[in-house]
Amino acid sequence: MFHIIGVMGPGEGATPDDEQNAYELGQLIAQQNWVLLTGGRNAGVMDAACRGAKQAGGLTLGILPSRDRTTLSSAVDIPIITDMGNARNAINVLSSDVVIACGFGAGTASEIALALKARKPVILLNPNQQTQAFWMNLASGNLFIAKTPIEAIEISQSILKEKA
Amino acid sequence: MFHIIGVMGPGEGATPDDEQNAYELGQLIAQQNWVLLTGGRNAGVMDAACRGAKQAGGLTLGILPSRDRTTLSSAVDIPIITDMGNARNAINVLSSDVVIACGFGAGTASEIALALKARKPVILLNPNQQTQAFWMNLASGNLFIAKTPIEAIEISQSILKEKA
Amino acid sequence: MFHIIGVMGPGEGATPDDEQNAYELGQLIAQQNWVLLTGGRNAGVMDAACRGAKQAGGLTLGILPSRDRTTLSSAVDIPIITDMGNARNAINVLSSDVVIACGFGAGTASEIALALKARKPVILLNPNQQTQAFWMNLASGNLFIAKTPIEAIEISQSILKEKA
Amino acid sequence: MFHIIGVMGPGEGATPDDEQNAYELGQLIAQQNWVLLTGGRNAGVMDAACRGAKQAGGLTLGILPSRDRTTLSSAVDIPIITDMGNARNAINVLSSDVVIACGFGAGTASEIALALKARKPVILLNPNQQTQAFWMNLASGNLFIAKTPIEAIEISQSILKEKA
């Protein structure tokens, strides 16, 4: 079985920094021989992370909210078509061994919350103080903070080592 | 068609204040002839809100995460059995005309986030400053703050009036 | 808690007979003070059953596949908005105490199959021989055949009595 | 993007013939460099198909109904954890380019029905006459019959060629 790392972040609302970070995360995840999981859409963090992983020769899973395959990132190898809208966010986090949040928006917040609820390890990439403090209050030892994509990968490595 | 008001809040993690507020919300919702929607479990805010609504002669919907009906609040009139875990949180908010968050936990946070994402009106009942500030940053005009259950009902009334 | 009776059948593919039967089922269910559950759409069996139940003063639940409320039957009192397409068929049957299949189509077949899998009692209304034989092979004592809407109600009564 | 072929069939209710056919289907799918998708459980057709695919060096996806990873086939490379019970059957068929039904049971019948509803191509492997006739009545040109695993693969090849 492969390790599956979920990268969660906004679609249309992603900033250029979010997309750059997502691209690097995708590359680094692929270099670890981990499978990248995203929400699958051809926008923002989802698309950038998948493109990064493909550039580095990785395998990409996209858990698509709709049935409309024109919304799918062309860098997804394996599309899972849920047709269940944002209820698929629960599947995103349950299927990931580690969840990395890259950028913020309401959809990403729902994924962080669902992951904390399911006691999945969550890494926030470079959050502002307010965001960090808010989630820390809801977590129970399963929330981590990374300043850079590389640090997020290092934290993921130790999480996966502990689980093994 | 009835107006459906969702009251979202923690189960086992609810404080006595949360449960008291939920009970009052249930009563007030029933007095408005609105239908109360909760996550349906026999715990915390879900159970207290349903009991309040029944005490005031209201109608209660419970969107249960599991198939196990022993987890259902006895104050639910109409159980919807989803068997889809916390993915049902998306249904909770999509089916509510107004979402009221009463108390906090990771599950409740996921419901607030999913509601904001779906552009549903959300009322936070008596949040602390950090929580209020966090959600305000993610909302787009659809987030309201109430100090008391009565104020939450008044805000709901004006939201429903505007929609009508 | 109310008894919830699910009436499942085609939307656009319903025959005039299917719709007539569905309307009568809705009326009879309401006269028993049971709650009617359907797939909620403003088409075919779903719409006809809800209209029948409202004509007789009943309460109607519609479990809608999409987020688009323009697809909702105007005879639904309580819409549950799933936005999960035909995956909502699983919720339809899990939430029903008895499932009555009225007319046939691929969607209805999926609901019969999911109900048999979940060991819910299923009543086929006036099936042809081939259909009856096919489902009998998959059922385990939880499949019943009714010639008329009235007979379907009588069978439902004995099922509910046994459960009580 | 890979071609994804779904093999659907019973878990505990599978016959030795079903499992033998599933194993061969898994092998043949892997030899085509297609990805195998199953319901992911460590039982019956799901497990046998995954084992066959792994024996032939293929890649296997398992769309698991529960959160309990002890129910997962050890021959699944990529588990998708839905925690949504049999509602996940809708995801199984939407995510498959071709659906092959191998053996019969209520769960499999729900997948065939959901696939026909979604206008996915469905291949029934060696059905009896009654079963074949029943599904033919519900299909609209998207149902195929194969006598052997090899014939199912040949039909899949022509379906994929037509789509391309």
CSV table of C-alpha atoms in Angstrom, one decimal, chain C:
chain,number,residue,atom,x,y,z
C,1,MET,CA,-41.3,9.3,16.1
C,2,PHE,CA,-43.3,9.0,12.9
C,3,HIS,CA,-43.5,6.0,10.6
C,4,ILE,CA,-41.8,6.9,7.4
C,5,ILE,CA,-42.9,5.1,4.2
C,6,GLY,CA,-40.7,5.6,1.1
C,7,VAL,CA,-42.3,5.5,-2.3
C,8,MET,CA,-39.7,5.0,-5.0
C,9,GLY,CA,-40.3,5.2,-8.7
C,10,PRO,CA,-39.2,6.8,-11.9
C,11,GLY,CA,-39.2,10.5,-12.6
C,12,GLU,CA,-39.4,11.3,-16.3
C,13,GLY,CA,-39.9,7.6,-17.2
C,14,ALA,CA,-43.1,7.1,-15.2
C,15,THR,CA,-46.2,5.8,-17.0
C,16,PRO,CA,-49.7,7.3,-16.3
C,17,ASP,CA,-50.5,4.2,-14.4
C,18,ASP,CA,-47.3,4.6,-12.2
C,19,GLU,CA,-48.4,8.2,-11.4
C,20,GLN,CA,-51.9,7.2,-10.6
C,21,ASN,CA,-50.7,4.5,-8.3
C,22,ALA,CA,-48.2,6.9,-6.7
C,23,TYR,CA,-50.9,9.5,-6.1
C,24,GLU,CA,-53.1,6.9,-4.4
C,25,LEU,CA,-50.2,5.6,-2.3
C,26,GLY,CA,-49.5,9.1,-1.2
C,27,GLN,CA,-53.2,9.6,-0.2
C,28,LEU,CA,-53.3,6.3,1.7
C,29,ILE,CA,-50.0,6.9,3.5
C,30,ALA,CA,-51.3,10.3,4.7
C,31,GLN,CA,-54.5,8.7,5.8
C,32,GLN,CA,-52.5,6.4,8.0
C,33,ASN,CA,-50.7,9.4,9.6
C,34,TRP,CA,-47.5,8.1,8.2
C,35,VAL,CA,-44.9,10.4,6.7
C,36,LEU,CA,-44.2,10.0,3.0
C,37,LEU,CA,-40.6,10.0,1.8
C,38,THR,CA,-39.7,10.3,-1.9
C,39,GLY,CA,-36.7,11.4,-3.9
C,40,GLY,CA,-38.2,14.8,-3.9
C,41,ARG,CA,-38.1,15.8,-7.6
C,42,ASN,CA,-41.0,17.5,-9.4
C,43,ALA,CA,-41.4,14.6,-11.8
C,44,GLY,CA,-43.2,11.3,-12.2
C,45,VAL,CA,-43.8,9.0,-9.2
C,46,MET,CA,-42.0,11.4,-6.7
C,47,ASP,CA,-44.2,14.3,-7.5
C,48,ALA,CA,-47.4,12.3,-7.8
C,49,ALA,CA,-47.0,10.6,-4.5
C,50,CYS,CA,-46.3,13.9,-2.7
C,51,ARG,CA,-49.3,15.5,-4.3
C,52,GLY,CA,-51.5,12.6,-3.2
C,53,ALA,CA,-50.2,12.9,0.3
C,54,LYS,CA,-50.8,16.6,0.5
C,55,GLN,CA,-54.3,16.2,-0.9
C,56,ALA,CA,-55.0,14.0,2.1
C,57,GLY,CA,-53.4,16.4,4.5
C,58,GLY,CA,-50.2,14.4,5.0
C,59,LEU,CA,-46.6,15.3,5.7
C,60,THR,CA,-44.0,14.9,2.9
C,61,LEU,CA,-40.2,14.5,2.9
C,62,GLY,CA,-38.2,14.9,-0.3
C,63,ILE,CA,-34.6,13.7,-0.4
C,64,LEU,CA,-33.4,15.8,-3.3
C,65,PRO,CA,-30.3,14.6,-5.3
C,66,SER,CA,-29.2,18.1,-6.4
C,67,ARG,CA,-28.8,21.5,-4.9
C,68,ASP,CA,-31.1,23.0,-7.4
C,69,ARG,CA,-34.3,23.7,-5.6
C,70,THR,CA,-36.1,24.4,-8.9
C,71,THR,CA,-36.1,20.6,-9.3
C,72,LEU,CA,-38.1,20.1,-6.1
C,73,SER,CA,-41.7,19.0,-6.1
C,74,SER,CA,-44.0,21.8,-4.9
C,75,ALA,CA,-45.8,19.1,-2.8
C,76,VAL,CA,-42.7,18.5,-0.6
C,77,ASP,CA,-43.0,20.0,2.9
C,78,ILE,CA,-39.5,19.2,4.1
C,79,PRO,CA,-36.8,19.1,1.5
C,80,ILE,CA,-33.5,17.4,2.4
C,81,ILE,CA,-30.9,18.8,0.1
C,82,THR,CA,-28.2,16.2,-0.4
C,83,ASP,CA,-26.3,17.4,-3.5
C,84,MET,CA,-25.0,13.9,-3.9
C,85,GLY,CA,-26.8,12.7,-7.0
C,86,ASN,CA,-28.0,9.1,-6.9
C,87,ALA,CA,-25.8,8.3,-3.9
C,88,ARG,CA,-28.8,9.8,-2.1
C,89,ASN,CA,-30.8,6.6,-3.0
C,90,ALA,CA,-29.0,4.9,-0.1
C,91,ILE,CA,-30.4,7.6,2.2
C,92,ASN,CA,-33.9,7.2,0.8
C,93,VAL,CA,-34.1,3.5,1.7
C,94,LEU,CA,-32.2,3.7,5.0
C,95,SER,CA,-34.6,6.4,6.2
C,96,SER,CA,-37.8,4.5,5.2
C,97,ASP,CA,-39.4,2.0,7.5
C,98,VAL,CA,-41.0,0.4,4.5
C,99,VAL,CA,-40.0,0.9,0.8
C,100,ILE,CA,-42.7,0.7,-1.8
C,101,ALA,CA,-41.5,0.4,-5.5
C,102,CYS,CA,-44.0,1.9,-7.9
C,103,GLY,CA,-43.0,1.6,-11.5
C,104,PHE,CA,-39.6,0.7,-12.8
C,105,GLY,CA,-36.4,2.2,-14.1
C,106,ALA,CA,-32.7,2.0,-13.3
C,107,GLY,CA,-32.9,4.4,-10.4
C,108,THR,CA,-35.8,2.5,-8.8
C,109,ALA,CA,-33.9,-0.7,-9.3
C,110,SER,CA,-31.0,0.7,-7.4
C,111,GLU,CA,-33.2,1.7,-4.6
C,112,ILE,CA,-34.8,-1.8,-4.4
C,113,ALA,CA,-31.3,-3.4,-4.5
C,114,LEU,CA,-30.0,-1.0,-1.8
C,115,ALA,CA,-33.0,-1.7,0.4
C,116,LEU,CA,-32.7,-5.5,0.1
C,117,LYS,CA,-29.0,-5.1,0.9
C,118,ALA,CA,-29.9,-3.1,4.0
C,119,ARG,CA,-32.5,-5.7,4.9
C,120,LYS,CA,-35.3,-3.1,4.7
C,121,PRO,CA,-38.8,-4.4,3.9
C,122,VAL,CA,-39.6,-3.8,0.2
C,123,ILE,CA,-43.0,-4.0,-1.4
C,124,LEU,CA,-43.2,-4.2,-5.2
C,125,LEU,CA,-46.4,-2.8,-6.6
C,126,ASN,CA,-47.8,-4.9,-9.4
C,127,PRO,CA,-44.5,-6.0,-10.9
C,128,ASN,CA,-44.4,-8.2,-14.0
C,129,GLN,CA,-43.4,-11.8,-13.6
C,130,GLN,CA,-39.8,-11.3,-14.7
C,131,THR,CA,-39.2,-8.4,-12.4
C,132,GLN,CA,-40.8,-10.3,-9.5
C,133,ALA,CA,-38.7,-13.4,-10.1
C,134,PHE,CA,-35.5,-11.4,-10.4
C,135,TRP,CA,-35.8,-9.6,-7.1
C,136,MET,CA,-37.2,-12.7,-5.2
C,137,ASN,CA,-33.8,-14.3,-6.0
C,138,LEU,CA,-31.9,-11.5,-4.3
C,139,ALA,CA,-34.2,-11.0,-1.3
C,140,SER,CA,-34.1,-12.9,2.0
C,141,GLY,CA,-37.6,-12.8,3.3
C,142,ASN,CA,-37.9,-9.0,3.1
C,143,LEU,CA,-39.6,-8.7,-0.3
C,144,PHE,CA,-43.4,-8.5,-0.6
C,145,ILE,CA,-45.7,-8.2,-3.7
C,146,ALA,CA,-48.8,-6.0,-3.8
C,147,LYS,CA,-51.4,-5.9,-6.6
C,148,THR,CA,-52.8,-2.5,-5.6
C,149,PRO,CA,-52.0,0.6,-3.6
C,150,ILE,CA,-54.4,-0.6,-0.9
C,151,GLU,CA,-52.8,-4.0,-0.6
C,152,ALA,CA,-49.3,-2.2,-0.3
C,153,ILE,CA,-50.7,-0.3,2.6
C,154,GLU,CA,-52.1,-3.4,4.3
C,155,ILE,CA,-48.7,-5.1,3.9
C,156,SER,CA,-47.0,-2.0,5.4
C,157,GLN,CA,-49.4,-2.1,8.3
C,158,SER,CA,-48.5,-5.7,9.2
C,159,ILE,CA,-44.7,-4.9,8.8
C,160,LEU,CA,-45.0,-2.0,11.1
C,161,LYS,CA,-47.0,-4.0,13.6
C,162,GLU,CA,-44.4,-6.7,13.7
C,163,LYS,CA,-41.6,-4.2,14.3
C,164,ALA,CA,-43.5,-2.5,17.1
